[in-house]
Amino acid sequence: MNGVLIPHTPIAVDFWSLRRAGPARLFFLSHMHSDHTVGLSSTWARPLYCSPVSAFLLHRHLQVSKRWIRALEVGESHVLPLDEMGRETMTVTLMDANHCPGSVMFLFEGYFGTILYTGDFRYTPSMLREPALSVGKQIHTLYLDNTNCNPALDLPSRQEAAQQIVELIRKHPQHDVKIGLYSLGKEALLERLALEFQTWVVLSPRRLELVQLLGLADVFTAEEKAGRIQAVSHTDICPSAMLRWNRARPTIAILPTSRQVHSAHPDIHVVPYSDHSSYSELRAFVRALRPCQVLPIVRRQPCRAYFQDSLGPGPPAPSVPDSVRQCMSASCSQPSALRLLERKLRRPRTQGVVFESPEDKADRWHAGRDSKKAKSQNLPGNPERQPSLHPVRTRKQLFPEPCSQEREGAVPPSGSQEMGAELAAPVGLSVHVRSPGEEPGAGPRWVPRGGSDGSAASGNLPGCRGRDSPRSPSSEAAPLPAPELSGLALKYLLTPLNFFQARFSARGFDQQVEKYHKSLL
């Protein structure tokens, strides 16, 4: 990101990270190229100062609310407050940067001295005749566009590079021409080519809207195939596209840029047409201004050593007024709405259904199995493993016992007593589940509720009998006949627990129940 926080001031230029902005409260935009708008989006909610053209593009393309955009006229000086009460002010002057539509340089003047921020710019001698620079002001700090600050890189002027493009097109009179550009910039070059060759220049609808705003000659259209020159994205210039275009018509492509581009097709031509100042132009600009210090905008390319012989005396250390210091401290200490939103979004939230991993589920299953095994081994009077009572619990939910309260109050049997469970069955049947001490072949038994004749016993609730009470001979009845086993749930209740074997499906258990009851017939 090519942006800067100016030290000892609340000023930020092309810097849109509020999390790192610290004391900044005045934000300035030099132009609308993407490397200078990183972090700027429709959620921006701070006052932002820029040129009128950038203000239009900012709202149109990035959907920044007009509520926060402050358009400042180019070539005029504007007074802005530096604190909440307006005790301390500064003057900012916008000057054309000769880079792309809406691009400007900022001249800041205040308690911090005089600071010139060029942004991306292409130097011309006419810049030194700007009223803000022609009165012999001492520039204390110069933030310089050092994109092409390389003595080994010899660039022609834009007029010379434009002439190279004209001559190249003349050599291909029967060819269509594709000009690879960024989304913004070099509109003046397209206008010159249209007037030179008397043809329409085909643009995208978005770019056409921009050139109509700039007041250029009426030589642009969005109608396909209306002219032989077409502006396309620089990323569209590639060998595969050249093959496709040449199948329809003979076509050449031109990339007007100072960047090092490897041409992988004979019909792709790179021309050093640049919107950034060349090394010789930067030297002339710094020599004319004689600033106290030069700071590079592109920080990965240091350039101070190239201008040591053109610098003035060292800049004075600025003294920050108390009102401005308090305002800057408040900006640092009070969390902005964006910071509060970021903190809220960082809180862990459960989204949707959370499934446990198979490993965790297996570990929990083994732990539960070991716990049940330990409990079964500690049962009094029976050192062997006891059968699970889960089927009995399930049965109690399906068939509620009328005498459950009495049964819960009964004294548990001792080890020498017969262990059994009395299950209430429908149709007046009382089912006895075999205890582990009984013979395996005993099978389920049933007794009528009440006396041996099937009538209910007087003075007792039907079907209620103490566990320790002796059984009558009539209670030792034969197995239930198959026609009376009308429900699968009842068959489950009448099946001994030790008959079941481990299976992984409900159908497997059903088959075991059916097999058991068929063997009784």
Coordinates of C-alpha atoms in Angstrom, one line a residue, residues 16-516:
W16 CA -7.0 3.5 4.8
S17 CA -6.3 1.0 7.6
L18 CA -8.0 2.5 10.7
R19 CA -6.6 -0.2 12.9
R20 CA -3.1 1.1 12.2
A21 CA -4.0 4.8 11.6
G22 CA -3.3 5.7 15.3
P23 CA -3.8 9.5 15.9
A24 CA -4.9 10.3 12.3
R25 CA -8.2 12.0 11.8
L26 CA -7.7 13.9 8.5
F27 CA -7.7 11.5 5.5
F28 CA -6.7 12.5 2.0
L29 CA -6.9 10.7 -1.3
S30 CA -4.4 11.6 -4.1
H31 CA -6.0 9.6 -6.9
M32 CA -8.1 6.5 -7.6
H33 CA -5.5 3.9 -8.7
S34 CA -6.0 0.6 -6.8
D35 CA -2.6 0.7 -5.1
H36 CA -3.6 3.9 -3.4
T37 CA -7.1 2.8 -2.3
V38 CA -6.2 -0.5 -0.5
G39 CA -8.7 -0.8 2.4
L40 CA -11.0 1.9 1.1
S41 CA -14.6 0.5 0.5
S42 CA -18.2 1.3 1.0
T43 CA -17.9 0.8 4.8
W44 CA -15.7 3.9 5.1
A45 CA -17.1 6.2 7.7
R46 CA -14.6 9.1 8.2
P47 CA -14.4 12.5 6.4
L48 CA -12.2 12.1 3.3
Y49 CA -10.7 14.9 1.2
C50 CA -10.0 14.6 -2.5
S51 CA -10.4 16.3 -5.9
P52 CA -13.9 16.6 -7.5
V53 CA -13.1 14.0 -10.2
S54 CA -11.9 11.5 -7.5
A55 CA -15.0 12.3 -5.4
F56 CA -17.2 11.2 -8.4
L57 CA -15.2 8.0 -9.0
L58 CA -15.0 7.2 -5.3
H59 CA -18.8 7.2 -4.9
R60 CA -19.5 5.7 -8.3
H61 CA -17.0 2.8 -8.3
L62 CA -16.2 2.1 -4.6
Q63 CA -19.7 3.1 -3.3
V64 CA -18.3 5.3 -0.5
S65 CA -21.1 7.3 1.0
K66 CA -21.3 11.0 -0.2
R67 CA -21.8 11.8 3.5
W68 CA -18.0 11.3 4.1
I69 CA -16.6 12.7 0.8
R70 CA -15.2 16.3 0.9
A71 CA -14.4 17.5 -2.6
L72 CA -11.7 20.3 -2.6
E73 CA -11.2 22.4 -5.7
V74 CA -7.9 22.0 -7.5
G75 CA -5.6 25.1 -7.5
E76 CA -7.2 26.7 -4.4
S77 CA -6.1 26.8 -0.7
H78 CA -8.5 25.4 1.9
V79 CA -8.3 25.9 5.7
L80 CA -9.1 22.8 7.8
P81 CA -9.3 22.5 11.6
L82 CA -6.7 20.3 13.4
D83 CA -8.6 19.9 16.7
E84 CA -12.2 19.6 17.8
M85 CA -12.7 23.3 18.7
G86 CA -10.9 24.8 15.7
R87 CA -8.2 26.5 17.7
E88 CA -5.5 25.1 15.5
T89 CA -5.8 25.0 11.7
M90 CA -3.8 24.2 8.6
T91 CA -3.9 25.1 5.0
V92 CA -4.1 22.5 2.2
T93 CA -3.6 23.3 -1.5
L94 CA -4.4 20.8 -4.3
M95 CA -2.3 20.9 -7.5
D96 CA -2.7 18.8 -10.7
A97 CA -0.3 15.8 -10.5
N98 CA -0.4 15.2 -14.3
H99 CA -0.8 11.4 -13.7
C100 CA -4.4 10.3 -14.3
P101 CA -7.9 12.0 -14.1
G102 CA -8.4 13.4 -10.6
S103 CA -4.8 13.0 -9.4
V104 CA -3.5 15.8 -7.3
M105 CA -0.5 16.8 -5.1
F106 CA -1.2 18.1 -1.6
L107 CA 0.7 21.0 0.0
F108 CA 0.1 21.1 3.7
E109 CA 1.0 24.2 5.8
G110 CA 0.7 24.4 9.6
Y111 CA 2.5 24.2 12.9
F112 CA 4.5 21.3 11.4
G113 CA 6.0 23.5 8.7
T114 CA 5.4 22.9 4.9
I115 CA 4.9 19.4 3.6
L116 CA 4.4 18.5 -0.1
Y117 CA 3.0 15.1 -1.0
T118 CA 3.3 14.5 -4.7
G119 CA 1.4 11.2 -4.9
D120 CA 1.9 9.6 -8.3
F121 CA 2.9 12.4 -10.7
R122 CA 4.6 13.2 -14.0
Y123 CA 6.7 16.3 -13.6
T124 CA 6.4 19.2 -16.0
P125 CA 8.2 22.6 -15.6
S126 CA 4.8 24.3 -15.4
M127 CA 4.3 22.8 -11.9
L128 CA 6.9 25.2 -10.5
R129 CA 4.7 28.1 -11.7
E130 CA 1.8 27.0 -9.4
P131 CA 1.0 29.9 -7.1
A132 CA 1.5 27.7 -4.0
L133 CA 5.1 26.9 -5.2
S134 CA 6.1 30.0 -7.0
V135 CA 6.4 32.3 -4.0
G136 CA 9.7 30.7 -2.8
K137 CA 8.3 28.7 0.1
Q138 CA 10.7 26.4 2.0
I139 CA 9.5 22.8 1.7
H140 CA 10.5 21.1 4.9
T141 CA 9.4 17.6 3.9
L142 CA 8.9 16.3 0.3
Y143 CA 7.1 12.9 -0.1
L144 CA 8.2 12.0 -3.6
D145 CA 6.9 9.5 -6.2
N146 CA 10.0 7.4 -6.8
T147 CA 8.5 4.8 -9.0
N148 CA 11.1 5.5 -11.8
C149 CA 13.9 6.8 -9.6
N150 CA 16.6 4.7 -11.2
P151 CA 19.5 6.3 -13.1
A152 CA 19.7 3.2 -15.3
L153 CA 16.1 3.7 -16.5
D154 CA 16.1 6.3 -19.4
L155 CA 12.5 7.2 -20.2
P156 CA 11.3 9.4 -23.1
S157 CA 8.8 12.2 -22.5
R158 CA 5.2 11.4 -23.0
Q159 CA 5.1 13.3 -26.2
E160 CA 8.0 11.3 -27.6
A161 CA 6.5 8.0 -26.5
A162 CA 3.1 9.0 -28.0
Q163 CA 4.9 9.6 -31.3
Q164 CA 6.5 6.2 -31.2
I165 CA 3.0 4.7 -30.9
V166 CA 1.7 6.7 -33.8
E167 CA 4.5 5.5 -36.1
L168 CA 3.9 1.9 -35.0
I169 CA 0.3 2.1 -36.0
R170 CA 1.2 3.7 -39.3
K171 CA 3.3 0.6 -40.1
H172 CA 0.2 -1.5 -39.8
P173 CA -2.5 0.3 -41.8
Q174 CA -4.7 -2.7 -42.3
H175 CA -4.6 -3.9 -38.6
D176 CA -6.9 -3.3 -35.8
V177 CA -5.1 -1.9 -32.7
K178 CA -5.7 -3.0 -29.1
I179 CA -4.3 -0.6 -26.4
G180 CA -3.7 -2.3 -23.1
L181 CA -4.4 0.1 -20.2
Y182 CA -5.3 0.2 -16.5
S183 CA -8.8 1.1 -15.5
L184 CA -7.9 4.8 -15.2
G185 CA -5.3 6.9 -17.1
K186 CA -3.9 7.6 -20.5
E187 CA -7.2 9.0 -21.8
A188 CA -5.2 11.9 -23.4
L189 CA -3.2 9.4 -25.4
L190 CA -6.3 7.7 -26.8
E191 CA -7.7 11.1 -27.8
R192 CA -4.5 11.9 -29.7
L193 CA -4.6 8.6 -31.6
A194 CA -8.3 9.1 -32.5
L195 CA -7.6 12.5 -34.0
E196 CA -4.4 11.3 -35.7
F197 CA -6.0 8.4 -37.5
Q198 CA -9.5 9.8 -37.8
T199 CA -11.2 6.8 -36.2
W200 CA -13.4 6.1 -33.3
V201 CA -11.8 4.7 -30.1
V202 CA -13.9 1.9 -28.6
L203 CA -14.2 1.9 -24.8
S204 CA -16.0 0.0 -22.2
P205 CA -19.2 1.7 -21.0
R206 CA -17.6 2.4 -17.6
R207 CA -14.6 4.1 -19.2
L208 CA -16.8 6.0 -21.6
E209 CA -18.7 7.5 -18.7
L210 CA -15.4 8.8 -17.3
V211 CA -14.1 10.4 -20.5
Q212 CA -17.5 12.2 -21.0
L213 CA -17.0 13.7 -17.5
L214 CA -13.5 14.9 -18.5
G215 CA -14.7 17.0 -21.4
L216 CA -12.4 15.4 -24.0
A217 CA -13.1 15.4 -27.8
D218 CA -16.1 13.4 -29.0
V219 CA -14.1 10.6 -30.4
F220 CA -15.1 7.8 -28.1
T221 CA -17.8 5.1 -28.3
A222 CA -18.9 1.9 -26.7
E223 CA -20.1 0.4 -29.9
E224 CA -18.1 -2.7 -30.9
K225 CA -16.2 -2.6 -34.2
A226 CA -17.1 1.1 -34.7
G227 CA -13.3 2.0 -35.0
R228 CA -10.0 0.2 -35.5
I229 CA -8.6 1.3 -32.1
Q230 CA -9.9 -0.3 -29.0
A231 CA -8.9 0.2 -25.3
V232 CA -8.8 -3.1 -23.4
S233 CA -7.5 -4.1 -20.0
H234 CA -3.7 -4.7 -19.9
T235 CA -4.4 -8.2 -18.5
D236 CA -6.2 -9.1 -21.8
I237 CA -3.0 -8.7 -23.8
C238 CA -1.7 -12.2 -24.1
P239 CA -0.8 -14.8 -26.8
S240 CA -4.1 -16.6 -26.6
A241 CA -6.0 -13.4 -27.1
M242 CA -3.8 -12.4 -30.0
L243 CA -4.5 -15.7 -31.8
R244 CA -8.3 -15.2 -31.3
W245 CA -8.2 -11.6 -32.5
N246 CA -6.1 -12.4 -35.6
R247 CA -8.5 -15.2 -36.6
A248 CA -11.1 -12.5 -37.1
R249 CA -8.9 -9.6 -38.4
P250 CA -5.2 -8.7 -38.5
T251 CA -4.5 -7.2 -35.1
I252 CA -1.6 -5.7 -33.2
A253 CA -1.5 -4.9 -29.4
I254 CA 0.4 -2.0 -27.7
L255 CA 1.3 -1.8 -24.0
P256 CA 2.2 1.8 -23.1
T257 CA 4.1 1.3 -19.9
S258 CA 7.5 1.9 -18.3
R259 CA 7.4 -1.5 -16.6
Q260 CA 9.5 -4.3 -17.7
V261 CA 7.2 -6.6 -19.7
H262 CA 8.3 -9.7 -21.6
S263 CA 6.5 -9.8 -25.0
A264 CA 5.6 -13.4 -25.7
H265 CA 4.0 -12.7 -29.2
P266 CA 5.5 -10.8 -32.2
D267 CA 2.5 -8.6 -32.5
I268 CA 2.6 -7.4 -28.9
H269 CA 4.6 -4.1 -28.7
V270 CA 5.7 -2.5 -25.4
V271 CA 6.3 1.3 -25.6
P272 CA 7.8 3.2 -22.6
Y273 CA 4.9 5.7 -22.2
S274 CA 4.8 6.4 -18.5
D275 CA 2.6 8.5 -16.2
H276 CA 5.4 8.6 -13.6
S277 CA 8.3 11.0 -13.6
S278 CA 11.6 9.8 -15.0
Y279 CA 14.8 10.0 -13.0
S280 CA 16.0 13.1 -14.8
E281 CA 12.7 14.8 -14.2
L282 CA 12.8 13.9 -10.5
R283 CA 16.3 15.4 -10.2
A284 CA 15.1 18.6 -11.8
F285 CA 12.0 18.9 -9.6
V286 CA 14.0 18.3 -6.3
R287 CA 16.7 20.7 -7.4
A288 CA 14.2 23.5 -8.0
L289 CA 12.4 23.0 -4.7
R290 CA 15.4 22.3 -2.5
P291 CA 13.4 20.6 0.3
C292 CA 14.9 19.9 3.7
Q293 CA 14.3 16.2 3.4
V294 CA 13.0 13.8 0.7
L295 CA 11.0 10.7 1.7
P296 CA 10.0 8.0 -0.8
I297 CA 6.4 7.1 -1.3
V298 CA 7.3 3.7 -2.6
R299 CA 9.2 2.6 0.5
R300 CA 10.7 -0.5 -1.0
Q301 CA 12.8 1.7 -3.3
P302 CA 15.0 4.1 -1.3
C303 CA 16.0 7.2 -3.1
R304 CA 17.4 9.7 -0.6
A305 CA 21.0 9.2 -1.7
Y306 CA 20.2 10.5 -5.2
F307 CA 19.2 13.9 -3.9
Q308 CA 21.6 14.7 -1.1
D309 CA 23.3 17.4 -3.2
S310 CA 19.9 19.2 -3.8
L311 CA 18.6 19.4 -0.2
G312 CA 18.2 22.5 2.0
P313 CA 18.9 22.9 5.7
G314 CA 17.5 20.3 8.1
P315 CA 13.8 20.6 9.0
P316 CA 12.9 22.1 12.4
A317 CA 11.4 19.7 15.0
P318 CA 7.7 20.5 15.1
S319 CA 6.0 21.4 18.4
V320 CA 2.6 19.8 18.6
P321 CA 0.0 22.2 20.1
D322 CA -1.8 20.9 23.2
S323 CA -5.2 21.0 21.6
V324 CA -4.0 18.9 18.7
R325 CA -2.2 16.5 21.0
Q326 CA -5.3 16.0 23.0
C327 CA -7.3 15.4 19.9
M328 CA -4.8 12.9 18.6
S329 CA -4.7 11.1 22.0
A330 CA -8.5 10.8 22.0
S331 CA -8.4 9.3 18.5
C332 CA -5.9 6.6 19.8
S333 CA -7.7 5.9 23.1
Q334 CA -11.3 5.8 22.0
P335 CA -12.1 2.7 19.9
S336 CA -13.8 3.5 16.7
A337 CA -17.0 1.8 15.5
L338 CA -14.9 -0.2 13.1
R339 CA -12.6 -1.5 15.9
L340 CA -15.6 -2.4 18.0
L341 CA -17.1 -4.3 15.1
E342 CA -13.8 -6.2 14.5
R343 CA -13.7 -7.2 18.2
K344 CA -17.2 -8.5 18.0
L345 CA -16.5 -10.5 14.9
R346 CA -13.4 -12.1 16.5
R347 CA -15.5 -13.6 19.2
P348 CA -16.0 -17.4 18.7
R349 CA -19.5 -18.3 17.6
T350 CA -21.1 -21.6 16.9
Q351 CA -22.4 -21.7 13.4
G352 CA -24.8 -24.4 12.3
V353 CA -24.5 -28.0 13.6
V354 CA -21.2 -29.0 15.2
F355 CA -20.3 -32.7 14.8
E356 CA -17.9 -34.4 17.1
S357 CA -15.0 -36.2 15.5
P358 CA -15.1 -40.0 15.3
E359 CA -12.0 -40.2 17.5
D360 CA -13.8 -38.2 20.3
K361 CA -16.9 -40.2 20.0
A362 CA -15.0 -43.5 20.2
D363 CA -13.0 -42.3 23.3
R364 CA -16.3 -41.3 25.0
W365 CA -17.9 -44.7 24.1
H366 CA -14.9 -46.6 25.6
A367 CA -15.0 -44.5 28.7
G368 CA -18.7 -45.1 29.2
R369 CA -18.3 -48.9 28.6
D370 CA -15.5 -49.1 31.2
S371 CA -17.6 -47.1 33.7
K372 CA -20.6 -49.5 33.3
K373 CA -18.3 -52.5 33.6
A374 CA -16.9 -51.2 36.9
K375 CA -20.4 -50.5 38.3
S376 CA -21.6 -54.0 37.3
Q377 CA -18.7 -55.6 39.1
N378 CA -19.5 -53.7 42.3
L379 CA -23.1 -54.9 42.5
P380 CA -23.8 -56.7 45.9
G381 CA -24.3 -60.4 45.9
N382 CA -23.3 -61.0 42.3
P383 CA -19.7 -60.8 41.3
E384 CA -20.6 -61.7 37.7
R385 CA -21.6 -59.1 35.1
Q386 CA -25.3 -58.1 35.5
P387 CA -27.6 -57.8 32.5
S388 CA -28.4 -54.4 31.2
L389 CA -31.7 -52.9 32.5
H390 CA -32.1 -50.6 29.6
P391 CA -34.8 -52.7 27.9
V392 CA -36.8 -52.7 31.2
R393 CA -36.6 -48.9 31.3
T394 CA -37.8 -48.7 27.7
R395 CA -40.7 -51.0 28.5
K396 CA -41.7 -49.0 31.5
Q397 CA -42.1 -45.9 29.3
L398 CA -44.3 -47.9 26.8
F399 CA -46.3 -49.8 29.5
P400 CA -46.6 -47.7 32.8
E401 CA -46.9 -49.8 36.0
P402 CA -49.8 -49.0 38.2
C403 CA -47.9 -50.1 41.3
S404 CA -44.6 -48.5 40.5
Q405 CA -44.6 -46.4 43.7
E406 CA -45.0 -49.5 45.8
R407 CA -42.3 -51.3 43.9
E408 CA -39.8 -48.4 44.3
G409 CA -40.3 -48.7 48.0
A410 CA -39.6 -52.4 48.2
V411 CA -36.5 -53.7 49.9
P412 CA -33.9 -55.0 47.4
P413 CA -33.4 -58.7 47.6
S414 CA -30.3 -60.3 49.1
G415 CA -27.8 -62.4 47.3
S416 CA -29.5 -65.7 48.4
Q417 CA -32.9 -64.5 47.2
E418 CA -34.3 -65.1 43.8
M419 CA -33.7 -62.0 41.5
G420 CA -36.5 -61.3 39.1
A421 CA -38.3 -58.5 37.6
E422 CA -42.1 -58.3 37.4
L423 CA -43.2 -56.7 34.1
A424 CA -46.7 -55.5 33.5
A425 CA -48.0 -57.0 30.2
P426 CA -51.2 -56.2 28.4
V427 CA -54.3 -58.3 28.5
G428 CA -53.9 -59.0 32.3
L429 CA -50.6 -60.9 31.9
S430 CA -47.7 -60.5 34.4
V431 CA -44.4 -61.4 32.7
H432 CA -41.4 -62.7 34.7
V433 CA -38.0 -62.0 33.2
R434 CA -35.5 -64.7 34.1
S435 CA -32.7 -63.8 36.5
P436 CA -29.1 -64.8 35.8
G437 CA -29.4 -67.6 38.4
E438 CA -32.1 -69.5 36.6
E439 CA -31.5 -72.2 34.0
P440 CA -31.0 -70.9 30.5
G441 CA -33.9 -73.0 29.1
A442 CA -36.5 -71.7 31.5
G443 CA -37.7 -69.0 29.1
P444 CA -40.2 -66.3 29.9
R445 CA -43.2 -67.1 32.2
W446 CA -46.5 -65.3 32.7
V447 CA -49.1 -65.3 35.5
P448 CA -52.6 -64.0 35.5
R449 CA -53.1 -60.9 37.5
G450 CA -55.1 -62.0 40.6
G451 CA -56.0 -65.5 41.5
S452 CA -55.5 -68.8 39.7
D453 CA -58.8 -68.4 38.0
G454 CA -57.9 -65.1 36.4
S455 CA -60.0 -62.9 38.7
A456 CA -58.4 -60.0 40.5
A457 CA -57.4 -60.5 44.1
S458 CA -59.5 -58.6 46.5
G459 CA -57.8 -55.9 48.6
N460 CA -54.8 -55.6 46.3
L461 CA -54.1 -53.6 43.1
P462 CA -54.4 -55.8 40.0
G463 CA -51.1 -57.2 38.9
C464 CA -49.2 -56.1 42.1
R465 CA -47.3 -58.8 43.9
G466 CA -44.3 -58.6 46.1
R467 CA -41.0 -59.8 44.6
D468 CA -40.3 -62.1 47.5
S469 CA -43.7 -63.7 47.7
P470 CA -43.9 -67.4 46.8
R471 CA -45.3 -68.2 43.4
S472 CA -48.3 -70.4 43.1
P473 CA -48.2 -73.4 40.9
S474 CA -50.5 -71.6 38.5
S475 CA -47.7 -69.0 38.0
E476 CA -45.4 -71.6 36.4
A477 CA -47.3 -71.5 33.2
A478 CA -46.3 -72.6 29.7
P479 CA -44.8 -70.1 27.2
L480 CA -47.3 -67.8 25.4
P481 CA -48.7 -69.3 22.2
A482 CA -47.6 -67.6 19.0
P483 CA -51.0 -66.1 18.0
E484 CA -51.0 -64.0 21.2
L485 CA -47.6 -62.4 20.3
S486 CA -49.3 -59.7 18.2
G487 CA -46.7 -56.9 18.6
L488 CA -43.0 -56.7 18.0
A489 CA -42.6 -54.6 21.2
L490 CA -44.2 -57.4 23.2
K491 CA -41.9 -60.0 21.6
Y492 CA -38.9 -57.8 22.6
L493 CA -40.2 -57.9 26.2
L494 CA -40.6 -61.7 26.2
T495 CA -37.1 -62.4 24.8
P496 CA -34.3 -63.1 27.4
L497 CA -31.6 -60.5 27.4
N498 CA -28.8 -63.0 27.1
F499 CA -30.2 -64.2 23.8
F500 CA -29.3 -60.9 22.0
Q501 CA -26.0 -60.7 20.2
A502 CA -24.2 -57.5 19.1
R503 CA -25.5 -56.2 15.8
F504 CA -25.2 -52.8 14.1
S505 CA -28.8 -52.4 12.8
A506 CA -32.3 -52.5 14.2
R507 CA -33.2 -55.1 11.6
G508 CA -30.6 -57.5 13.1
F509 CA -32.2 -57.3 16.5
D510 CA -35.7 -57.8 15.0
Q511 CA -34.5 -61.0 13.2
Q512 CA -33.1 -62.3 16.5
V513 CA -36.4 -61.8 18.2
E514 CA -38.3 -63.5 15.5
K515 CA -35.8 -66.4 15.5
Y516 CA -36.3 -66.9 19.2

